[in-house]
Short mmCIF file of C-alpha atoms in Angstrom, two decimals:
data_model
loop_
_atom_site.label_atom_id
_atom_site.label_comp_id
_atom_site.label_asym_id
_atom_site.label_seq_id
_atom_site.Cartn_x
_atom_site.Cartn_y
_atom_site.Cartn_z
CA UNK A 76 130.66 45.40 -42.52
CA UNK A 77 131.05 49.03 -42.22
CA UNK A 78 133.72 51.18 -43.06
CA UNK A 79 134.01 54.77 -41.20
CA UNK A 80 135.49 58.25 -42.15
CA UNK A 81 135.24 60.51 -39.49
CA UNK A 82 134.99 63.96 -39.69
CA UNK A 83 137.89 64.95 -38.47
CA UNK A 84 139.68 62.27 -40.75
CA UNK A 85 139.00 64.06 -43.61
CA UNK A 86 140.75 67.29 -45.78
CA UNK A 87 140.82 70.53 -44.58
CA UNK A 88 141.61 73.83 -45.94
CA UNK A 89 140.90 77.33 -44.67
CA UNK A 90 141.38 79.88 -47.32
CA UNK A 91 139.76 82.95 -45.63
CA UNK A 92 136.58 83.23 -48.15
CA UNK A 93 136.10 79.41 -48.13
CA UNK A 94 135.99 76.72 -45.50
CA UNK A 95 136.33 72.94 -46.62
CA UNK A 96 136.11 69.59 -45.96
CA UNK A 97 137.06 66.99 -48.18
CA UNK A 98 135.95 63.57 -47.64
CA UNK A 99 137.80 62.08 -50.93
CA UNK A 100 141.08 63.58 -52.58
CA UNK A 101 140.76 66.96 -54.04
CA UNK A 102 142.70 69.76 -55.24
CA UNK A 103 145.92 69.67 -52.79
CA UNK A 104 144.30 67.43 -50.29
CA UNK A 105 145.73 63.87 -51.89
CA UNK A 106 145.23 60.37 -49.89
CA UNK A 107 145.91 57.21 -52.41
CA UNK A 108 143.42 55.57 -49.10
CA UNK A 109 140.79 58.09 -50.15
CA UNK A 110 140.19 58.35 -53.76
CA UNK A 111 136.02 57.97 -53.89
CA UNK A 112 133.76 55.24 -53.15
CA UNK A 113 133.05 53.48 -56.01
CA UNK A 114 131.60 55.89 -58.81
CA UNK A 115 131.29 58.47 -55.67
CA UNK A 116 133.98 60.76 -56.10
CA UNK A 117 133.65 63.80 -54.70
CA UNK A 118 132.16 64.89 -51.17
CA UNK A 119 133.17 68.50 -50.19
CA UNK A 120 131.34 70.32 -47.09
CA UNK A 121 132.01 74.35 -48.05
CA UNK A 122 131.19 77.21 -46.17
CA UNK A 123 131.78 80.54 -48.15
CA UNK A 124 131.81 83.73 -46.45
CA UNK A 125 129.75 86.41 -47.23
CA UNK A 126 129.48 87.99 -50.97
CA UNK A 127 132.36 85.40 -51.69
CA UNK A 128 132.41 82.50 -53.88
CA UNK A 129 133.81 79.77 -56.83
CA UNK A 130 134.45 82.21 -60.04
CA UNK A 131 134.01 81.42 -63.24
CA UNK A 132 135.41 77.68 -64.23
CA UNK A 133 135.27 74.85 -66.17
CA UNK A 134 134.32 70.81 -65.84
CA UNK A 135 133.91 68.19 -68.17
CA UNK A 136 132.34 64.65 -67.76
CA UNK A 137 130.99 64.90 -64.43
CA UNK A 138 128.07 64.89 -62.84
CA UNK A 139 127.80 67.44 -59.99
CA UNK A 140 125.21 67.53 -57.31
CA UNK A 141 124.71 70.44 -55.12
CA UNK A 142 122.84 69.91 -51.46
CA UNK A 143 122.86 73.32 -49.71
CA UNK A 144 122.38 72.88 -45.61
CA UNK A 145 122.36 76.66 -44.95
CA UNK A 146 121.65 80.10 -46.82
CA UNK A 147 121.90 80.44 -50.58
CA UNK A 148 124.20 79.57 -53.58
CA UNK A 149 123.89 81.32 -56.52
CA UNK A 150 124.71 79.41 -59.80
CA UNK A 151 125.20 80.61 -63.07
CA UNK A 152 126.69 78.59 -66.15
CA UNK A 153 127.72 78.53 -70.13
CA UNK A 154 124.65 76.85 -70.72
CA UNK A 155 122.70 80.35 -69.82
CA UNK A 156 121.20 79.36 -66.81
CA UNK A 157 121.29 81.50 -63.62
CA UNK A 158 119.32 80.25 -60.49
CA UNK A 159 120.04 80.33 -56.51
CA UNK A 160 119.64 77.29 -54.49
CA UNK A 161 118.61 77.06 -51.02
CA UNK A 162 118.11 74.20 -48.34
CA UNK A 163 115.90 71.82 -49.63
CA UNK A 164 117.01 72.22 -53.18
CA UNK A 165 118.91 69.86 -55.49
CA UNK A 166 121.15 70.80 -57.93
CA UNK A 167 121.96 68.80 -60.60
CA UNK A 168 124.64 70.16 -63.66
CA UNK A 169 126.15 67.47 -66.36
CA UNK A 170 129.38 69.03 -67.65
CA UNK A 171 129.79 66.39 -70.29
CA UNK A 172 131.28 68.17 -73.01
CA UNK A 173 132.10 70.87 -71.25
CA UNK A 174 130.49 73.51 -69.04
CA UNK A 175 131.77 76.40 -67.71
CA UNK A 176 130.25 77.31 -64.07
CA UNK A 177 130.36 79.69 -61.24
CA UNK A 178 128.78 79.50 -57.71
CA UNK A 179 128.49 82.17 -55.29
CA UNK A 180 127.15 82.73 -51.39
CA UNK A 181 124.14 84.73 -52.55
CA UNK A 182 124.16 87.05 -49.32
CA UNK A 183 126.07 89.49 -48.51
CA UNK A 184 125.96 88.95 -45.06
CA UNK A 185 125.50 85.26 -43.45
CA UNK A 186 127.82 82.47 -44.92
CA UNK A 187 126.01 79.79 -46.78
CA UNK A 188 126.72 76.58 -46.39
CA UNK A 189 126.62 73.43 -48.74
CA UNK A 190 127.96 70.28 -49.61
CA UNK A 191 129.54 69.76 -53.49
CA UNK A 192 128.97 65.87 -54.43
CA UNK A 193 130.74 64.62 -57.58
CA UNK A 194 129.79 61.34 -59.35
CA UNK A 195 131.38 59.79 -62.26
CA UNK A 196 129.10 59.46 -65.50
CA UNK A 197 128.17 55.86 -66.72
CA UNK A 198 130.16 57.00 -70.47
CA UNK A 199 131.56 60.83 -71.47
CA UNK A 200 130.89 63.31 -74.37
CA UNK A 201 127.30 63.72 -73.06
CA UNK A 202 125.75 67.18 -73.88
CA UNK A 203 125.46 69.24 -70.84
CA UNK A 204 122.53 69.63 -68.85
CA UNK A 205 121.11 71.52 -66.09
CA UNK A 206 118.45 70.45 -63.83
CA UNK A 207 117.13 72.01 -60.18
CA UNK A 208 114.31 71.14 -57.90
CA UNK A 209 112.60 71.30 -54.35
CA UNK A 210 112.20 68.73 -51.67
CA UNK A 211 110.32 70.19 -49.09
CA UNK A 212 110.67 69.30 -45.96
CA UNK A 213 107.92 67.12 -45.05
CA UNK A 214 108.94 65.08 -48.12
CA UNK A 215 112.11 64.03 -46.29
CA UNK A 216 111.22 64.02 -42.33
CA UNK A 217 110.66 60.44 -41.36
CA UNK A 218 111.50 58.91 -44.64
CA UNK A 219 114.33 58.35 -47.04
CA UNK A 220 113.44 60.76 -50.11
CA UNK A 221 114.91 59.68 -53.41
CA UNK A 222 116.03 63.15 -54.74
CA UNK A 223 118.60 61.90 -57.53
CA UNK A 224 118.19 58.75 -60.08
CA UNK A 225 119.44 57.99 -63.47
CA UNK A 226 115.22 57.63 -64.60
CA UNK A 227 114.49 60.75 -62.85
CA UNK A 228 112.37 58.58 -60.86
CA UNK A 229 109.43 60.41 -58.18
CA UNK A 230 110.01 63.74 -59.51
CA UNK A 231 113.93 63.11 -58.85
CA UNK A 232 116.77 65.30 -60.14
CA UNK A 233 118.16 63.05 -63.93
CA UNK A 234 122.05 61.88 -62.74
CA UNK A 235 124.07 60.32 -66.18
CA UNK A 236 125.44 57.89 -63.85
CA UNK A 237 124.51 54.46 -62.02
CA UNK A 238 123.99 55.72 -58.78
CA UNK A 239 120.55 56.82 -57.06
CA UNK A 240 120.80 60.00 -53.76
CA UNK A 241 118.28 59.69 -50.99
CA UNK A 242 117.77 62.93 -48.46
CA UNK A 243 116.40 62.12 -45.00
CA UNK A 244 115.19 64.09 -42.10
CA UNK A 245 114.82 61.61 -39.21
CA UNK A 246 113.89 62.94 -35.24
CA UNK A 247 114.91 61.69 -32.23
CA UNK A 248 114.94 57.51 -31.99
CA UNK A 249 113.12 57.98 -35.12
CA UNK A 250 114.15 54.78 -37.95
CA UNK A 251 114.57 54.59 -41.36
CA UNK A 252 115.57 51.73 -43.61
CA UNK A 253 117.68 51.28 -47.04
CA UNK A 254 118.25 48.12 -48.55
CA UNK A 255 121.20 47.53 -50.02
CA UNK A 256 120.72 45.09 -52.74
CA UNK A 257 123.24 42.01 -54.14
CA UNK A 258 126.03 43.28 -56.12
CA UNK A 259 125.21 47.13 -54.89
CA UNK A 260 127.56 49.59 -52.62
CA UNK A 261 125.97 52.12 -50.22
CA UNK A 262 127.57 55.45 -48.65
CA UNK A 263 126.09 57.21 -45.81
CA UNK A 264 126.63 60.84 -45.05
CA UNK A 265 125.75 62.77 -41.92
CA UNK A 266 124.93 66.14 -42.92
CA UNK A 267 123.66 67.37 -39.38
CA UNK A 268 123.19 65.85 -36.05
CA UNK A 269 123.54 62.12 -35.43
CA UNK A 270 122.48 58.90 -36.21
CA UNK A 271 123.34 55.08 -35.22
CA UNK A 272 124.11 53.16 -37.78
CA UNK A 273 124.02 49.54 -37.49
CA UNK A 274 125.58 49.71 -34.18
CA UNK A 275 127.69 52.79 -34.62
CA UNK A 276 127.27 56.35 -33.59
CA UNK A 277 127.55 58.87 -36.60
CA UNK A 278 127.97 62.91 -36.27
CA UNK A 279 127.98 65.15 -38.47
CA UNK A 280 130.85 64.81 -41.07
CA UNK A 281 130.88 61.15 -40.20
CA UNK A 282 130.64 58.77 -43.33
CA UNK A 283 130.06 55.42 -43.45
CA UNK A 284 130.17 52.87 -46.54
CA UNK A 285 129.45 49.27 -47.02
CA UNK A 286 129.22 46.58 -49.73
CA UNK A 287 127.17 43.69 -48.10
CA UNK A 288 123.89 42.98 -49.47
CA UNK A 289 121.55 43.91 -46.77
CA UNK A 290 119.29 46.28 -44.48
CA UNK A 291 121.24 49.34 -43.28
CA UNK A 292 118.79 50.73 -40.37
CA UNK A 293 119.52 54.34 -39.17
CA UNK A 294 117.82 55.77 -36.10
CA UNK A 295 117.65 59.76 -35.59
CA UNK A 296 119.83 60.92 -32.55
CA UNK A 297 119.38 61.78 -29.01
CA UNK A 298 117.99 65.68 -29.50
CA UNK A 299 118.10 67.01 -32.59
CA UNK A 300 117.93 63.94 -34.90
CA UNK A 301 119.86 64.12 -37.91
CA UNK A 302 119.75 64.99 -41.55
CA UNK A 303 121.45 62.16 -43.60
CA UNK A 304 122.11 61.18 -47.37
CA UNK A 305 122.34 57.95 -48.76
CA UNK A 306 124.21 56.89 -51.42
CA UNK A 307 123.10 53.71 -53.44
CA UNK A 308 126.05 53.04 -55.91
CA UNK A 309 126.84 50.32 -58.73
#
C-alpha cells in the first residue's frame, strides 16, 4: 500500500531570499502526522534568490545530503572544505560531532534551486566528514542510479546511516524498477515532471512511501518524463 504527500500538502514558507517546501516538520512548520519516514527526516525543496543564501551554522549527528535540480550551491564548512555543487552532484556532509556549515546560491543572478535531505545516523559522536561527487547524466537516464550507500557502493557518496539514495532520469512511458525487500521501507520523491506509481499519478513535489515487501514500478510521464529519487530505508 502506498501512502501519498502531495505537494501542496506540505510546509511552506516564503522569506523573500528563500523559498521552501517542507515535506517533514521543520523549523516553524510542525505536523505531529509528519515527523520523517522512518530514519528519513528531512526533505526540504529551496529556492534561494540570487547572491543569497544559509549563513554560517551549526549541526551535529546528522547526515545531510544535498541534490541540486537547478544552478549552483556553494558550500563551505569548519572542516576547511569549500566546493560548489551543481545538478548532477551529490553532496554528502556528516556533522557528527559537530560541523559548522554555510551554503550559498553561487550566482549572482539566476536562483538556484535544490533539495536539502536529512537522514538520521545509525549511532552519534562520529567524526565529521565531507564527501562530493558527479552523476552524469547518462548514468541516471533510464535507470535507477545508486548515488548514496552506507559501503559507498558503485562509486556512491559514504551515508553513516542504514539507508541507500537512488537518482533516476526516466522519459516518456519509460520504466524503472526498485525492489523493496522484507523488513525494508521505501520513499519516493518526484523531483521534476511525473511519474505513475503503482497505479498513481505523481508530480513534482509528490511523495510517496510504502512498507510492503515488493516491486515498486515507476513509468516516466506523458512529455517530459520525470526525475525521481528513491529512498530505500531500514
Amino acid at each position: 500500500m502506498l501512502t501519498i504527500r502531495r505537494a501542496n500538502e506540505r510546509g511552506h514558507a516564503d522569506h523573500g531570499w528563500l523559498d521552501t517546501n517542507h515535506t517533514f516538520s521543520f523549523a516553524n512548520y510542525y505536523d505531529p502526522a509528519h515527523m520523517g519516514f522512518r530514519n528519513l527526516r528531512v526533505i526540504n525543496e529551496d529556492r534561494v534568490a540570487p547572491g543569497r543564501g544559509f549563513g554560517k551554522h551549526p549541526h551535529r549527528d546528522m547526515e545531510i545530503i544535498s541534490y541540486v535540480i537547478d544552478g549552483g550551491l556553494e558550500h563551505r564548512d569548519s572542516m576547511g572544505n569549500g566546493s560548489v555543487i551543481r545538478p548532477g552532484e551529490v553532496q554528502r556532509m556528516s556533522a557528527g560531532t559537530g560541523v559548522f556549515h554555510s551554503e550559498w546560491n553561487a550566482s549572482k543572478t539566476a536562483a538556484v534551486h535544490f533539495m536539502q535531505i536529512w537522514i538520521l545516523p545509525e549511532r552519534g559522536g562520529i567524526q565529521p566528514g565531507y564527501e562530493q561527487r558527479a552523476f552524469p547524466e547518462q548514468e541516471r537516464r533510464g535507470r535507477l542510479r545508486l548515488v548514496a550507500d552506507p559501503q559507498g557502493s558503485e562509486g556512491a557518496v559514504t551515508i553513516h546511516a542504514n539507508a541507500r539514495l537512488y537518482a533516476g532520469l526516466l522519459g516518456e512511458g519509460e520504466t524503472v524498477e526498485h525492489r523493496v525487500p522484507e523488513g525494508r521501507h521505501a520513499w519516493v520523491q518526484v523531483v521534476r515532471g511525473s511519474v505513475a506509481l503503482e497505479g498513481e499519478r505523481l508530480a513534482a513535489g509528490d511523495g510517496a512511501s510504502t512498507s510492503d515487501a515488493g516491486l515498486l514500478t515507476l513509468v516516466g510521464g506523458e512529455g517530459q518524463g520525470a526525475e525521481v529519487l528513491v529512498f530505500d530505508l531500514a
